[in-house]
Coordinates of C-alpha atoms in Angstrom, one line a residue:
M22 CA -18.9 -28.0 -16.3
T23 CA -18.6 -24.9 -14.1
A24 CA -17.7 -21.4 -15.2
K25 CA -14.5 -20.1 -14.0
L26 CA -15.0 -17.3 -11.5
A27 CA -13.0 -14.1 -11.5
E28 CA -11.3 -12.9 -8.3
D29 CA -14.4 -10.8 -7.5
G30 CA -16.6 -13.9 -7.8
A31 CA -18.5 -12.8 -11.0
P32 CA -18.7 -15.6 -13.6
G33 CA -16.9 -14.9 -16.8
K34 CA -15.6 -11.6 -15.7
R35 CA -11.8 -11.2 -15.5
S36 CA -10.5 -8.7 -13.0
Q37 CA -7.7 -6.4 -14.0
P38 CA -4.7 -6.1 -11.7
A39 CA -4.4 -2.7 -10.0
P40 CA -1.8 -0.6 -11.7
K41 CA 1.5 -0.5 -9.8
A42 CA 2.1 2.8 -8.0
T43 CA 5.0 4.7 -9.4
P44 CA 7.6 6.7 -7.3
M45 CA 5.8 9.9 -8.5
D46 CA 2.5 8.5 -7.1
S47 CA 4.3 8.0 -3.8
A48 CA 5.7 11.6 -3.9
L49 CA 2.1 12.8 -4.6
E50 CA 0.9 10.9 -1.5
E51 CA 3.6 12.6 0.5
A52 CA 2.5 16.0 -0.9
R53 CA -1.1 15.3 0.1
A54 CA 0.0 14.4 3.6
A55 CA 2.0 17.6 3.8
A56 CA -1.1 19.6 2.8
A57 CA -3.1 17.8 5.5
R58 CA -0.5 19.0 8.0
G59 CA -0.9 22.6 6.7
E60 CA 2.5 22.5 4.9
V61 CA 3.0 23.5 1.3
P62 CA 2.1 20.3 -0.6
V63 CA 5.5 19.0 -1.9
G64 CA 6.5 15.4 -1.7
A65 CA 9.7 13.6 -2.6
V66 CA 10.9 10.0 -3.0
V67 CA 14.4 8.6 -3.5
V68 CA 14.7 5.3 -5.2
D69 CA 17.8 3.1 -5.8
A70 CA 19.0 1.7 -9.1
N71 CA 16.5 -1.2 -8.8
G72 CA 13.6 1.2 -8.2
S73 CA 13.3 0.3 -4.5
V74 CA 12.2 3.2 -2.3
L75 CA 15.0 4.3 0.0
A76 CA 13.2 7.3 1.5
R77 CA 10.0 9.4 1.1
A78 CA 9.1 12.7 2.7
G79 CA 6.8 15.7 2.5
N80 CA 7.5 19.3 3.5
R81 CA 7.8 19.8 7.3
T82 CA 9.1 23.4 7.5
L83 CA 6.3 24.6 9.8
E84 CA 6.1 21.5 11.9
L85 CA 9.9 21.4 12.6
R86 CA 10.3 25.2 12.6
D87 CA 13.1 24.5 10.1
P88 CA 13.5 26.5 6.9
T89 CA 15.6 23.6 5.4
A90 CA 12.9 21.0 6.0
H91 CA 11.9 20.8 2.4
A92 CA 10.7 17.4 1.1
E93 CA 13.8 16.9 -1.0
I94 CA 16.2 17.6 1.9
I95 CA 14.4 15.3 4.3
A96 CA 14.3 12.5 1.7
L97 CA 18.0 12.9 0.8
R98 CA 19.0 12.8 4.4
S99 CA 16.9 9.7 5.0
A100 CA 18.3 8.0 1.9
A101 CA 21.9 8.8 2.8
A102 CA 21.3 7.4 6.3
A103 CA 19.8 4.2 4.8
L104 CA 22.8 3.7 2.5
G105 CA 25.3 4.9 5.0
S106 CA 26.8 7.3 2.5
E107 CA 26.5 11.0 1.7
R108 CA 26.6 10.0 -2.0
L109 CA 23.5 8.7 -3.6
I110 CA 25.1 7.5 -6.8
D111 CA 22.7 5.6 -9.0
C112 CA 19.7 6.9 -7.1
D113 CA 16.9 8.9 -8.6
L114 CA 14.8 11.6 -6.9
Y115 CA 11.1 12.1 -7.7
V116 CA 9.6 15.4 -6.4
T117 CA 6.3 17.0 -7.1
L118 CA 7.6 20.6 -7.6
E119 CA 10.7 21.9 -9.4
P120 CA 13.4 22.2 -6.7
C121 CA 14.5 25.5 -5.3
A122 CA 18.2 26.6 -5.3
M123 CA 18.8 25.1 -1.8
C124 CA 17.4 21.7 -2.9
A125 CA 19.2 21.8 -6.2
G126 CA 22.5 22.3 -4.4
A127 CA 21.8 19.3 -2.1
I128 CA 20.8 17.2 -5.1
S129 CA 24.1 18.0 -6.8
F130 CA 26.1 17.3 -3.7
A131 CA 24.3 14.0 -3.2
R132 CA 25.2 13.0 -6.8
I133 CA 21.6 12.1 -7.7
R134 CA 21.6 10.3 -11.0
R135 CA 18.2 11.4 -12.3
L136 CA 15.8 14.1 -11.1
Y137 CA 12.1 13.7 -12.0
F138 CA 9.8 16.6 -11.1
G139 CA 6.1 17.4 -11.6
A140 CA 5.1 21.0 -11.6
S141 CA 7.3 23.8 -12.8
D142 CA 7.9 26.7 -10.3
P143 CA 8.5 30.0 -12.2
K144 CA 8.8 31.9 -8.9
G145 CA 11.0 29.7 -6.7
G146 CA 12.3 27.0 -9.0
A147 CA 16.0 26.7 -9.7
V148 CA 16.2 24.0 -12.4
E149 CA 14.2 25.3 -15.4
H150 CA 13.7 28.8 -13.8
G151 CA 15.7 31.3 -11.8
P152 CA 19.4 30.4 -11.5
R153 CA 19.1 27.2 -13.5
F154 CA 21.5 25.7 -11.0
F155 CA 22.5 22.6 -13.0
S156 CA 23.6 24.7 -16.0
Q157 CA 26.0 26.8 -14.0
P158 CA 29.8 26.2 -14.5
T159 CA 30.2 26.0 -10.7
C160 CA 27.8 23.1 -10.5
H161 CA 29.9 20.0 -9.7
H162 CA 27.3 17.4 -10.7
A163 CA 24.1 17.7 -12.8
P164 CA 21.6 14.9 -12.8
E165 CA 19.6 13.9 -15.8
L166 CA 16.4 16.1 -15.7
Y167 CA 12.9 15.0 -16.5
G168 CA 10.2 17.6 -15.9
G169 CA 6.5 17.5 -16.1
I170 CA 6.1 14.0 -14.6
G171 CA 2.7 14.0 -12.8
E172 CA 2.5 17.7 -13.6
T173 CA -1.3 17.9 -13.7
A174 CA -1.8 16.3 -10.3
A175 CA 1.0 18.2 -8.7
S176 CA -0.1 21.5 -10.1
S177 CA -3.7 20.9 -9.1
L178 CA -2.7 20.0 -5.5
L179 CA -0.6 23.2 -5.2
R180 CA -3.3 25.4 -6.9
D181 CA -6.0 24.0 -4.6
F182 CA -3.9 24.4 -1.5
F183 CA -3.1 28.1 -2.1
A184 CA -6.7 28.9 -3.3
A185 CA -8.0 27.6 0.0
R186 CA -5.7 30.1 1.8
R187 CA -6.7 33.2 -0.1

């Protein structure tokens, strides 16, 4: 009688499957890549109703010399191109930092179903802070909001990035 071997070859030891990466994990990867390029470390991922990734992006404002090249804007543009529609109905956006007013406007116009964000941004955020864009009577569409998703990792990434520049 032979002992059953685990995937790693050790007798009697069962291996655990690696946890599945979440869309916020992917957004954090994009934020890390942005930081490596010298950009403010913000990442964004758009998923469809089935959870399939349509687009992912990190900040590229310096690289592209474009003040609108925020992670959210780039991801929304890519997702719209992938779907062939300016409306991202039934799509969700995961972003590592609370969106600014420009990005909140684009999220509304794209008709994003749910917005998940990591770190709050008391200075530049426009969802929980500042203009609270989605609460304004002039806002045509407000997504469901879920803040604090991956907040510790997102906040640490931002804090470390700016500490290294001071």
